Amino acid sequence: MRDVGGPGAPSSQAYGISSSGLVTGYSSDAEGVNRAFVWDSRTGTTTLFPDGEFLSTVGMDVNDRGQVVGYGELPPGGDLPFGGSRTFVWDLRTGTTTLLGTLGGDSAYGEAINDRGQVTGMAYTVDRDYHAFVWDPVTGVMQDLGAPGDADWWSSGSGINDRGQVAGTASTWNGQQSRAFLWDPRTGVTTDLGTLPGMTEATAWDINARGDVVGSAWGADGGSAFLWSARAGTMTALPGGCDPLALNDRGDVAGIAVAAGVLTACVRNAATGVVTLLPHLTAGAESVAWDISRSGHVAGWSGAGPTAVVWTPARRRS
């Protein structure tokens, strides 16, 4: 486990990790202002970004090309009398920042980016609803993916693979109904992934290259982690108590478990089904695994601060 939030930062969190060894999240300064960062495993350096008009920034995901998606808080003024948030893509290679706009409202929040530079997340509409979106760097257009049902439904995108497929969650504004969905750019169709037997709700967290989706399902009698298989078109429960937040292309899951009453970062191995609890930076403090790379490296946070960390998988003995 390694601290990647930057030297002297009183608190930091990591949310995304690429297969090329880049990690992103946020790091706080002495005044409590959050700045997005990228940590490079090859150099061991942490870079804070972007400068400019933002009051604070958070990096949410990073691809193998060094492009980071995140969002920043803007001050009140001009056409934002109460302030707002904007999604940005920041490029590690060039240091340039691209603002993605909104769906007509005052705020947008980028959540995930694929290796083609496509972004998903959620943005407010002119009616103050929020909808899942896909932004494409070729067209520069933010596409509204809408929401199922009537005007009481909202939606958000949480994961996007290199085929442009989006996994996300649709819910009523009061949160009393939630459904996991998959949107496919080839057909423009949004598919309700359903839920597990005996349960009524579901939320999706991530999608991998095959189009498999992980999330959580629940009902009146409890809940369970799930994996929705793109090949079978079915949802199955994932036993072991590791509630998923991320899924890699091997099918490994990273997320959170409860151990001795404490939230603890965990990984579930797809091949064996074994759940491993990851070590804490501080004994007795909580930890969360937010993302997992193809090689099994995990980004998240640990400790009372908290502190952004990367967990490196143990090498197998030959």
PDB file of N, CA and C in Angstrom, residues 147-247:
ATOM      1  N   ALA A 147     -33.870   9.482 -19.321  1.00  0.00           N
ATOM      2  CA  ALA A 147     -34.218   8.697 -18.137  1.00  0.00           C
ATOM      3  C   ALA A 147     -35.508   7.949 -18.446  1.00  0.00           C
ATOM      4  N   PRO A 148     -35.656   6.735 -17.912  1.00  0.00           N
ATOM      5  CA  PRO A 148     -36.872   5.967 -18.192  1.00  0.00           C
ATOM      6  C   PRO A 148     -38.079   6.541 -17.479  1.00  0.00           C
ATOM      7  N   GLY A 149     -39.240   6.122 -17.890  1.00  0.00           N
ATOM      8  CA  GLY A 149     -40.452   6.526 -17.192  1.00  0.00           C
ATOM      9  C   GLY A 149     -40.810   7.973 -17.448  1.00  0.00           C
ATOM     10  N   ASP A 150     -41.442   8.583 -16.465  1.00  0.00           N
ATOM     11  CA  ASP A 150     -41.915   9.946 -16.635  1.00  0.00           C
ATOM     12  C   ASP A 150     -40.909  10.937 -16.072  1.00  0.00           C
ATOM     13  N   ALA A 151     -41.361  12.168 -15.864  1.00  0.00           N
ATOM     14  CA  ALA A 151     -40.460  13.235 -15.436  1.00  0.00           C
ATOM     15  C   ALA A 151     -39.942  13.053 -14.019  1.00  0.00           C
ATOM     16  N   ASP A 152     -40.496  12.095 -13.279  1.00  0.00           N
ATOM     17  CA  ASP A 152     -40.017  11.863 -11.920  1.00  0.00           C
ATOM     18  C   ASP A 152     -38.715  11.061 -11.881  1.00  0.00           C
ATOM     19  N   TRP A 153     -38.264  10.552 -13.045  1.00  0.00           N
ATOM     20  CA  TRP A 153     -37.063   9.727 -13.093  1.00  0.00           C
ATOM     21  C   TRP A 153     -35.850  10.548 -13.493  1.00  0.00           C
ATOM     22  N   TRP A 154     -34.738  10.284 -12.816  1.00  0.00           N
ATOM     23  CA  TRP A 154     -33.446  10.863 -13.145  1.00  0.00           C
ATOM     24  C   TRP A 154     -32.501   9.731 -13.502  1.00  0.00           C
ATOM     25  N   SER A 155     -31.314  10.054 -14.005  1.00  0.00           N
ATOM     26  CA  SER A 155     -30.353   9.009 -14.345  1.00  0.00           C
ATOM     27  C   SER A 155     -28.937   9.538 -14.255  1.00  0.00           C
ATOM     28  N   SER A 156     -27.984   8.623 -14.114  1.00  0.00           N
ATOM     29  CA  SER A 156     -26.567   8.995 -14.081  1.00  0.00           C
ATOM     30  C   SER A 156     -25.742   7.854 -14.653  1.00  0.00           C
ATOM     31  N   GLY A 157     -24.665   8.197 -15.358  1.00  0.00           N
ATOM     32  CA  GLY A 157     -23.746   7.209 -15.895  1.00  0.00           C
ATOM     33  C   GLY A 157     -22.559   7.043 -14.964  1.00  0.00           C
ATOM     34  N   SER A 158     -22.180   5.803 -14.688  1.00  0.00           N
ATOM     35  CA  SER A 158     -21.089   5.560 -13.741  1.00  0.00           C
ATOM     36  C   SER A 158     -19.891   4.855 -14.358  1.00  0.00           C
ATOM     37  N   GLY A 159     -20.050   4.207 -15.513  1.00  0.00           N
ATOM     38  CA  GLY A 159     -18.946   3.519 -16.160  1.00  0.00           C
ATOM     39  C   GLY A 159     -19.118   3.490 -17.658  1.00  0.00           C
ATOM     40  N   ILE A 160     -17.986   3.519 -18.399  1.00  0.00           N
ATOM     41  CA  ILE A 160     -18.030   3.472 -19.856  1.00  0.00           C
ATOM     42  C   ILE A 160     -16.852   2.639 -20.351  1.00  0.00           C
ATOM     43  N   ASN A 161     -17.112   1.705 -21.275  1.00  0.00           N
ATOM     44  CA  ASN A 161     -16.022   0.905 -21.821  1.00  0.00           C
ATOM     45  C   ASN A 161     -15.592   1.445 -23.186  1.00  0.00           C
ATOM     46  N   ASP A 162     -14.590   0.802 -23.807  1.00  0.00           N
ATOM     47  CA  ASP A 162     -14.042   1.336 -25.049  1.00  0.00           C
ATOM     48  C   ASP A 162     -14.977   1.180 -26.231  1.00  0.00           C
ATOM     49  N   ARG A 163     -16.040   0.404 -26.090  1.00  0.00           N
ATOM     50  CA  ARG A 163     -17.076   0.337 -27.130  1.00  0.00           C
ATOM     51  C   ARG A 163     -18.102   1.455 -26.973  1.00  0.00           C
ATOM     52  N   GLY A 164     -17.953   2.249 -25.913  1.00  0.00           N
ATOM     53  CA  GLY A 164     -18.887   3.344 -25.678  1.00  0.00           C
ATOM     54  C   GLY A 164     -20.131   2.948 -24.930  1.00  0.00           C
ATOM     55  N   GLN A 165     -20.195   1.690 -24.472  1.00  0.00           N
ATOM     56  CA  GLN A 165     -21.341   1.252 -23.673  1.00  0.00           C
ATOM     57  C   GLN A 165     -21.277   1.882 -22.285  1.00  0.00           C
ATOM     58  N   VAL A 166     -22.424   2.313 -21.795  1.00  0.00           N
ATOM     59  CA  VAL A 166     -22.513   3.009 -20.514  1.00  0.00           C
ATOM     60  C   VAL A 166     -23.343   2.195 -19.534  1.00  0.00           C
ATOM     61  N   ALA A 167     -22.807   2.006 -18.336  1.00  0.00           N
ATOM     62  CA  ALA A 167     -23.581   1.441 -17.231  1.00  0.00           C
ATOM     63  C   ALA A 167     -23.938   2.565 -16.279  1.00  0.00           C
ATOM     64  N   GLY A 168     -25.155   2.530 -15.756  1.00  0.00           N
ATOM     65  CA  GLY A 168     -25.578   3.582 -14.852  1.00  0.00           C
ATOM     66  C   GLY A 168     -26.818   3.195 -14.088  1.00  0.00           C
ATOM     67  N   THR A 169     -27.393   4.195 -13.449  1.00  0.00           N
ATOM     68  CA  THR A 169     -28.544   3.977 -12.580  1.00  0.00           C
ATOM     69  C   THR A 169     -29.607   5.022 -12.874  1.00  0.00           C
ATOM     70  N   ALA A 170     -30.839   4.576 -12.961  1.00  0.00           N
ATOM     71  CA  ALA A 170     -31.985   5.475 -13.066  1.00  0.00           C
ATOM     72  C   ALA A 170     -32.773   5.381 -11.772  1.00  0.00           C
ATOM     73  N   SER A 171     -33.249   6.515 -11.297  1.00  0.00           N
ATOM     74  CA  SER A 171     -33.979   6.514 -10.033  1.00  0.00           C
ATOM     75  C   SER A 171     -35.018   7.616 -10.028  1.00  0.00           C
ATOM     76  N   THR A 172     -36.016   7.455  -9.174  1.00  0.00           N
ATOM     77  CA  THR A 172     -36.974   8.529  -8.967  1.00  0.00           C
ATOM     78  C   THR A 172     -36.306   9.626  -8.143  1.00  0.00           C
ATOM     79  N   TRP A 173     -36.817  10.824  -8.244  1.00  0.00           N
ATOM     80  CA  TRP A 173     -36.162  11.960  -7.588  1.00  0.00           C
ATOM     81  C   TRP A 173     -36.078  11.782  -6.088  1.00  0.00           C
ATOM     82  N   ASN A 174     -36.998  11.036  -5.491  1.00  0.00           N
ATOM     83  CA  ASN A 174     -36.971  10.832  -4.039  1.00  0.00           C
ATOM     84  C   ASN A 174     -36.193   9.576  -3.652  1.00  0.00           C
ATOM     85  N   GLY A 175     -35.620   8.877  -4.658  1.00  0.00           N
ATOM     86  CA  GLY A 175     -34.797   7.714  -4.380  1.00  0.00           C
ATOM     87  C   GLY A 175     -35.556   6.468  -3.965  1.00  0.00           C
ATOM     88  N   GLN A 176     -36.872   6.465  -4.106  1.00  0.00           N
ATOM     89  CA  GLN A 176     -37.661   5.317  -3.662  1.00  0.00           C
ATOM     90  C   GLN A 176     -37.629   4.160  -4.658  1.00  0.00           C
ATOM     91  N   GLN A 177     -37.218   4.430  -5.913  1.00  0.00           N
ATOM     92  CA  GLN A 177     -37.060   3.363  -6.902  1.00  0.00           C
ATOM     93  C   GLN A 177     -35.743   3.588  -7.636  1.00  0.00           C
ATOM     94  N   SER A 178     -34.972   2.527  -7.811  1.00  0.00           N
ATOM     95  CA  SER A 178     -33.692   2.600  -8.514  1.00  0.00           C
ATOM     96  C   SER A 178     -33.543   1.377  -9.407  1.00  0.00           C
ATOM     97  N   ARG A 179     -33.029   1.595 -10.631  1.00  0.00           N
ATOM     98  CA  ARG A 179     -32.832   0.511 -11.578  1.00  0.00           C
ATOM     99  C   ARG A 179     -31.473   0.679 -12.263  1.00  0.00           C
ATOM    100  N   ALA A 180     -30.745  -0.430 -12.398  1.00  0.00           N
ATOM    101  CA  ALA A 180     -29.497  -0.439 -13.143  1.00  0.00           C
ATOM    102  C   ALA A 180     -29.804  -0.529 -14.638  1.00  0.00           C
ATOM    103  N   PHE A 181     -28.975   0.166 -15.461  1.00  0.00           N
ATOM    104  CA  PHE A 181     -29.218   0.118 -16.905  1.00  0.00           C
ATOM    105  C   PHE A 181     -27.903   0.017 -17.673  1.00  0.00           C
ATOM    106  N   LEU A 182     -28.044  -0.403 -18.936  1.00  0.00           N
ATOM    107  CA  LEU A 182     -26.937  -0.438 -19.892  1.00  0.00           C
ATOM    108  C   LEU A 182     -27.393   0.266 -21.154  1.00  0.00           C
ATOM    109  N   TRP A 183     -26.585   1.257 -21.587  1.00  0.00           N
ATOM    110  CA  TRP A 183     -26.894   1.975 -22.840  1.00  0.00           C
ATOM    111  C   TRP A 183     -25.862   1.579 -23.881  1.00  0.00           C
ATOM    112  N   ASP A 184     -26.337   1.252 -25.090  1.00  0.00           N
ATOM    113  CA  ASP A 184     -25.463   0.808 -26.166  1.00  0.00           C
ATOM    114  C   ASP A 184     -25.482   1.827 -27.307  1.00  0.00           C
ATOM    115  N   PRO A 185     -24.324   2.385 -27.680  1.00  0.00           N
ATOM    116  CA  PRO A 185     -24.311   3.421 -28.729  1.00  0.00           C
ATOM    117  C   PRO A 185     -24.645   2.882 -30.114  1.00  0.00           C
ATOM    118  N   ARG A 186     -24.457   1.562 -30.344  1.00  0.00           N
ATOM    119  CA  ARG A 186     -24.733   1.000 -31.663  1.00  0.00           C
ATOM    120  C   ARG A 186     -26.227   1.007 -31.975  1.00  0.00           C
ATOM    121  N   THR A 187     -27.037   0.847 -30.942  1.00  0.00           N
ATOM    122  CA  THR A 187     -28.489   0.793 -31.133  1.00  0.00           C
ATOM    123  C   THR A 187     -29.209   2.001 -30.542  1.00  0.00           C
ATOM    124  N   GLY A 188     -28.532   2.700 -29.627  1.00  0.00           N
ATOM    125  CA  GLY A 188     -29.189   3.794 -28.922  1.00  0.00           C
ATOM    126  C   GLY A 188     -30.211   3.330 -27.912  1.00  0.00           C
ATOM    127  N   VAL A 189     -30.187   2.021 -27.610  1.00  0.00           N
ATOM    128  CA  VAL A 189     -31.181   1.434 -26.716  1.00  0.00           C
ATOM    129  C   VAL A 189     -30.643   1.389 -25.282  1.00  0.00           C
ATOM    130  N   THR A 190     -31.504   1.744 -24.340  1.00  0.00           N
ATOM    131  CA  THR A 190     -31.202   1.620 -22.915  1.00  0.00           C
ATOM    132  C   THR A 190     -31.908   0.377 -22.380  1.00  0.00           C
ATOM    133  N   THR A 191     -31.125  -0.546 -21.813  1.00  0.00           N
ATOM    134  CA  THR A 191     -31.667  -1.805 -21.307  1.00  0.00           C
ATOM    135  C   THR A 191     -31.728  -1.797 -19.795  1.00  0.00           C
ATOM    136  N   ASP A 192     -32.905  -2.070 -19.251  1.00  0.00           N
ATOM    137  CA  ASP A 192     -33.065  -2.262 -17.808  1.00  0.00           C
ATOM    138  C   ASP A 192     -32.481  -3.629 -17.461  1.00  0.00           C
ATOM    139  N   LEU A 193     -31.492  -3.658 -16.564  1.00  0.00           N
ATOM    140  CA  LEU A 193     -30.816  -4.908 -16.233  1.00  0.00           C
ATOM    141  C   LEU A 193     -31.579  -5.738 -15.218  1.00  0.00           C
ATOM    142  N   GLY A 194     -32.689  -5.227 -14.730  1.00  0.00           N
ATOM    143  CA  GLY A 194     -33.486  -5.977 -13.767  1.00  0.00           C
ATOM    144  C   GLY A 194     -32.871  -5.969 -12.381  1.00  0.00           C
ATOM    145  N   THR A 195     -33.185  -6.977 -11.601  1.00  0.00           N
ATOM    146  CA  THR A 195     -32.636  -7.098 -10.258  1.00  0.00           C
ATOM    147  C   THR A 195     -32.576  -8.580  -9.897  1.00  0.00           C
ATOM    148  N   LEU A 196     -32.063  -8.890  -8.724  1.00  0.00           N
ATOM    149  CA  LEU A 196     -31.939 -10.281  -8.301  1.00  0.00           C
ATOM    150  C   LEU A 196     -33.276 -10.818  -7.804  1.00  0.00           C
ATOM    151  N   PRO A 197     -33.475 -12.136  -7.832  1.00  0.00           N
ATOM    152  CA  PRO A 197     -34.729 -12.726  -7.342  1.00  0.00           C
ATOM    153  C   PRO A 197     -35.017 -12.319  -5.897  1.00  0.00           C
ATOM    154  N   GLY A 198     -36.260 -11.917  -5.661  1.00  0.00           N
ATOM    155  CA  GLY A 198     -36.668 -11.515  -4.325  1.00  0.00           C
ATOM    156  C   GLY A 198     -36.322 -10.089  -3.961  1.00  0.00           C
ATOM    157  N   MET A 199     -35.665  -9.363  -4.890  1.00  0.00           N
ATOM    158  CA  MET A 199     -35.289  -7.979  -4.635  1.00  0.00           C
ATOM    159  C   MET A 199     -36.005  -7.060  -5.613  1.00  0.00           C
ATOM    160  N   THR A 200     -36.025  -5.778  -5.311  1.00  0.00           N
ATOM    161  CA  THR A 200     -36.821  -4.843  -6.105  1.00  0.00           C
ATOM    162  C   THR A 200     -36.014  -3.703  -6.710  1.00  0.00           C
ATOM    163  N   GLU A 201     -34.827  -3.433  -6.183  1.00  0.00           N
ATOM    164  CA  GLU A 201     -34.036  -2.287  -6.634  1.00  0.00           C
ATOM    165  C   GLU A 201     -32.656  -2.754  -7.100  1.00  0.00           C
ATOM    166  N   ALA A 202     -31.993  -1.906  -7.898  1.00  0.00           N
ATOM    167  CA  ALA A 202     -30.632  -2.196  -8.324  1.00  0.00           C
ATOM    168  C   ALA A 202     -29.941  -0.914  -8.749  1.00  0.00           C
ATOM    169  N   THR A 203     -28.630  -0.873  -8.539  1.00  0.00           N
ATOM    170  CA  THR A 203     -27.810   0.253  -8.989  1.00  0.00           C
ATOM    171  C   THR A 203     -26.539  -0.303  -9.610  1.00  0.00           C
ATOM    172  N   ALA A 204     -26.075   0.296 -10.705  1.00  0.00           N
ATOM    173  CA  ALA A 204     -24.885  -0.173 -11.414  1.00  0.00           C
ATOM    174  C   ALA A 204     -23.715   0.755 -11.139  1.00  0.00           C
ATOM    175  N   TRP A 205     -22.522   0.151 -10.966  1.00  0.00           N
ATOM    176  CA  TRP A 205     -21.336   0.932 -10.643  1.00  0.00           C
ATOM    177  C   TRP A 205     -20.291   0.938 -11.745  1.00  0.00           C
ATOM    178  N   ASP A 206     -20.123  -0.177 -12.460  1.00  0.00           N
ATOM    179  CA  ASP A 206     -19.022  -0.208 -13.428  1.00  0.00           C
ATOM    180  C   ASP A 206     -19.314  -1.229 -14.517  1.00  0.00           C
ATOM    181  N   ILE A 207     -18.568  -1.100 -15.628  1.00  0.00           N
ATOM    182  CA  ILE A 207     -18.703  -1.977 -16.781  1.00  0.00           C
ATOM    183  C   ILE A 207     -17.309  -2.286 -17.308  1.00  0.00           C
ATOM    184  N   ASN A 208     -17.104  -3.505 -17.808  1.00  0.00           N
ATOM    185  CA  ASN A 208     -15.796  -3.834 -18.366  1.00  0.00           C
ATOM    186  C   ASN A 208     -15.868  -3.977 -19.878  1.00  0.00           C
ATOM    187  N   ALA A 209     -14.744  -4.407 -20.483  1.00  0.00           N
ATOM    188  CA  ALA A 209     -14.657  -4.453 -21.943  1.00  0.00           C
ATOM    189  C   ALA A 209     -15.661  -5.410 -22.553  1.00  0.00           C
ATOM    190  N   ARG A 210     -16.022  -6.483 -21.852  1.00  0.00           N
ATOM    191  CA  ARG A 210     -16.998  -7.448 -22.374  1.00  0.00           C
ATOM    192  C   ARG A 210     -18.424  -6.917 -22.312  1.00  0.00           C
ATOM    193  N   GLY A 211     -18.629  -5.841 -21.550  1.00  0.00           N
ATOM    194  CA  GLY A 211     -19.983  -5.332 -21.343  1.00  0.00           C
ATOM    195  C   GLY A 211     -20.634  -5.866 -20.094  1.00  0.00           C
ATOM    196  N   ASP A 212     -19.865  -6.625 -19.269  1.00  0.00           N
ATOM    197  CA  ASP A 212     -20.384  -7.079 -17.983  1.00  0.00           C
ATOM    198  C   ASP A 212     -20.508  -5.890 -17.038  1.00  0.00           C
ATOM    199  N   VAL A 213     -21.488  -5.948 -16.147  1.00  0.00           N
ATOM    200  CA  VAL A 213     -21.781  -4.833 -15.240  1.00  0.00           C
ATOM    201  C   VAL A 213     -21.841  -5.350 -13.809  1.00  0.00           C
ATOM    202  N   VAL A 214     -21.258  -4.575 -12.877  1.00  0.00           N
ATOM    203  CA  VAL A 214     -21.395  -4.903 -11.458  1.00  0.00           C
ATOM    204  C   VAL A 214     -22.171  -3.792 -10.750  1.00  0.00           C
ATOM    205  N   GLY A 215     -22.817  -4.192  -9.653  1.00  0.00           N
ATOM    206  CA  GLY A 215     -23.567  -3.229  -8.867  1.00  0.00           C
ATOM    207  C   GLY A 215     -24.135  -3.888  -7.631  1.00  0.00           C
ATOM    208  N   SER A 216     -25.165  -3.262  -7.098  1.00  0.00           N
ATOM    209  CA  SER A 216     -25.813  -3.770  -5.891  1.00  0.00           C
ATOM    210  C   SER A 216     -27.313  -3.848  -6.120  1.00  0.00           C
ATOM    211  N   ALA A 217     -27.924  -4.889  -5.575  1.00  0.00           N
ATOM    212  CA  ALA A 217     -29.381  -5.054  -5.619  1.00  0.00           C
ATOM    213  C   ALA A 217     -29.886  -5.203  -4.196  1.00  0.00           C
ATOM    214  N   TRP A 218     -31.111  -4.767  -3.977  1.00  0.00           N
ATOM    215  CA  TRP A 218     -31.649  -4.855  -2.623  1.00  0.00           C
ATOM    216  C   TRP A 218     -33.172  -4.859  -2.644  1.00  0.00           C
ATOM    217  N   GLY A 219     -33.715  -5.225  -1.504  1.00  0.00           N
ATOM    218  CA  GLY A 219     -35.154  -5.260  -1.303  1.00  0.00           C
ATOM    219  C   GLY A 219     -35.462  -5.145   0.171  1.00  0.00           C
ATOM    220  N   ALA A 220     -36.689  -5.462   0.536  1.00  0.00           N
ATOM    221  CA  ALA A 220     -37.115  -5.295   1.929  1.00  0.00           C
ATOM    222  C   ALA A 220     -36.335  -6.183   2.885  1.00  0.00           C
ATOM    223  N   ASP A 221     -35.836  -7.316   2.395  1.00  0.00           N
ATOM    224  CA  ASP A 221     -35.166  -8.279   3.270  1.00  0.00           C
ATOM    225  C   ASP A 221     -33.643  -8.239   3.177  1.00  0.00           C
ATOM    226  N   GLY A 222     -33.094  -7.222   2.521  1.00  0.00           N
ATOM    227  CA  GLY A 222     -31.642  -7.122   2.444  1.00  0.00           C
ATOM    228  C   GLY A 222     -31.163  -6.916   1.028  1.00  0.00           C
ATOM    229  N   GLY A 223     -29.834  -7.069   0.821  1.00  0.00           N
ATOM    230  CA  GLY A 223     -29.276  -6.809  -0.488  1.00  0.00           C
ATOM    231  C   GLY A 223     -28.101  -7.713  -0.796  1.00  0.00           C
ATOM    232  N   SER A 224     -27.575  -7.559  -2.017  1.00  0.00           N
ATOM    233  CA  SER A 224     -26.453  -8.375  -2.459  1.00  0.00           C
ATOM    234  C   SER A 224     -25.734  -7.676  -3.599  1.00  0.00           C
ATOM    235  N   ALA A 225     -24.420  -7.935  -3.698  1.00  0.00           N
ATOM    236  CA  ALA A 225     -23.678  -7.545  -4.890  1.00  0.00           C
ATOM    237  C   ALA A 225     -24.143  -8.390  -6.061  1.00  0.00           C
ATOM    238  N   PHE A 226     -24.038  -7.837  -7.287  1.00  0.00           N
ATOM    239  CA  PHE A 226     -24.415  -8.616  -8.455  1.00  0.00           C
ATOM    240  C   PHE A 226     -23.422  -8.425  -9.594  1.00  0.00           C
ATOM    241  N   LEU A 227     -23.400  -9.407 -10.492  1.00  0.00           N
ATOM    242  CA  LEU A 227     -22.727  -9.312 -11.776  1.00  0.00           C
ATOM    243  C   LEU A 227     -23.755  -9.604 -12.857  1.00  0.00           C
ATOM    244  N   TRP A 228     -23.907  -8.651 -13.795  1.00  0.00           N
ATOM    245  CA  TRP A 228     -24.766  -8.878 -14.955  1.00  0.00           C
ATOM    246  C   TRP A 228     -23.871  -9.285 -16.114  1.00  0.00           C
ATOM    247  N   SER A 229     -24.120 -10.460 -16.678  1.00  0.00           N
ATOM    248  CA  SER A 229     -23.296 -10.992 -17.757  1.00  0.00           C
ATOM    249  C   SER A 229     -23.837 -10.550 -19.111  1.00  0.00           C
ATOM    250  N   ALA A 230     -22.976  -9.904 -19.905  1.00  0.00           N
ATOM    251  CA  ALA A 230     -23.393  -9.483 -21.238  1.00  0.00           C
ATOM    252  C   ALA A 230     -23.650 -10.685 -22.134  1.00  0.00           C
ATOM    253  N   ARG A 231     -22.868 -11.747 -21.970  1.00  0.00           N
ATOM    254  CA  ARG A 231     -23.036 -12.930 -22.815  1.00  0.00           C
ATOM    255  C   ARG A 231     -24.354 -13.641 -22.527  1.00  0.00           C
ATOM    256  N   ALA A 232     -24.668 -13.809 -21.228  1.00  0.00           N
ATOM    257  CA  ALA A 232     -25.884 -14.538 -20.856  1.00  0.00           C
ATOM    258  C   ALA A 232     -27.106 -13.635 -20.754  1.00  0.00           C
ATOM    259  N   GLY A 233     -26.865 -12.331 -20.558  1.00  0.00           N
ATOM    260  CA  GLY A 233     -27.987 -11.421 -20.376  1.00  0.00           C
ATOM    261  C   GLY A 233     -28.715 -11.619 -19.072  1.00  0.00           C
ATOM    262  N   THR A 234     -27.994 -12.150 -18.068  1.00  0.00           N
ATOM    263  CA  THR A 234     -28.616 -12.431 -16.774  1.00  0.00           C
ATOM    264  C   THR A 234     -27.790 -11.838 -15.645  1.00  0.00           C
ATOM    265  N   MET A 235     -28.455 -11.611 -14.520  1.00  0.00           N
ATOM    266  CA  MET A 235     -27.841 -11.064 -13.319  1.00  0.00           C
ATOM    267  C   MET A 235     -27.719 -12.165 -12.272  1.00  0.00           C
ATOM    268  N   THR A 236     -26.526 -12.304 -11.699  1.00  0.00           N
ATOM    269  CA  THR A 236     -26.305 -13.293 -10.646  1.00  0.00           C
ATOM    270  C   THR A 236     -25.688 -12.626  -9.427  1.00  0.00           C
ATOM    271  N   ALA A 237     -25.942 -13.198  -8.268  1.00  0.00           N
ATOM    272  CA  ALA A 237     -25.401 -12.669  -7.023  1.00  0.00           C
ATOM    273  C   ALA A 237     -23.915 -12.990  -6.916  1.00  0.00           C
ATOM    274  N   LEU A 238     -23.158 -12.066  -6.313  1.00  0.00           N
ATOM    275  CA  LEU A 238     -21.744 -12.276  -6.032  1.00  0.00           C
ATOM    276  C   LEU A 238     -21.588 -12.485  -4.522  1.00  0.00           C
ATOM    277  N   PRO A 239     -21.363 -13.713  -4.091  1.00  0.00           N
ATOM    278  CA  PRO A 239     -21.213 -13.968  -2.658  1.00  0.00           C
ATOM    279  C   PRO A 239     -19.861 -13.486  -2.152  1.00  0.00           C
ATOM    280  N   GLY A 240     -19.733 -13.426  -0.839  1.00  0.00           N
ATOM    281  CA  GLY A 240     -18.449 -13.099  -0.234  1.00  0.00           C
ATOM    282  C   GLY A 240     -18.409 -11.800   0.526  1.00  0.00           C
ATOM    283  N   GLY A 241     -19.432 -10.959   0.344  1.00  0.00           N
ATOM    284  CA  GLY A 241     -19.518  -9.750   1.161  1.00  0.00           C
ATOM    285  C   GLY A 241     -18.698  -8.580   0.693  1.00  0.00           C
ATOM    286  N   CYS A 242     -18.184  -8.607  -0.553  1.00  0.00           N
ATOM    287  CA  CYS A 242     -17.446  -7.460  -1.103  1.00  0.00           C
ATOM    288  C   CYS A 242     -18.393  -6.687  -2.010  1.00  0.00           C
ATOM    289  N   ASP A 243     -18.895  -5.557  -1.522  1.00  0.00           N
ATOM    290  CA  ASP A 243     -19.863  -4.755  -2.271  1.00  0.00           C
ATOM    291  C   ASP A 243     -19.129  -3.990  -3.365  1.00  0.00           C
ATOM    292  N   PRO A 244     -19.433  -4.220  -4.648  1.00  0.00           N
ATOM    293  CA  PRO A 244     -18.573  -3.738  -5.727  1.00  0.00           C
ATOM    294  C   PRO A 244     -18.736  -2.259  -6.039  1.00  0.00           C
ATOM    295  N   LEU A 245     -17.600  -1.620  -6.321  1.00  0.00           N
ATOM    296  CA  LEU A 245     -17.570  -0.276  -6.872  1.00  0.00           C
ATOM    297  C   LEU A 245     -16.862  -0.241  -8.217  1.00  0.00           C
ATOM    298  N   ALA A 246     -16.102  -1.307  -8.538  1.00  0.00           N
ATOM    299  CA  ALA A 246     -15.328  -1.324  -9.772  1.00  0.00           C
ATOM    300  C   ALA A 246     -15.169  -2.757 -10.274  1.00  0.00           C
ATOM    301  N   LEU A 247     -14.951  -2.878 -11.595  1.00  0.00           N
ATOM    302  CA  LEU A 247     -14.820  -4.174 -12.257  1.00  0.00           C
ATOM    303  C   LEU A 247     -13.746  -4.056 -13.331  1.00  0.00           C
TER     304      LEU A 247
END
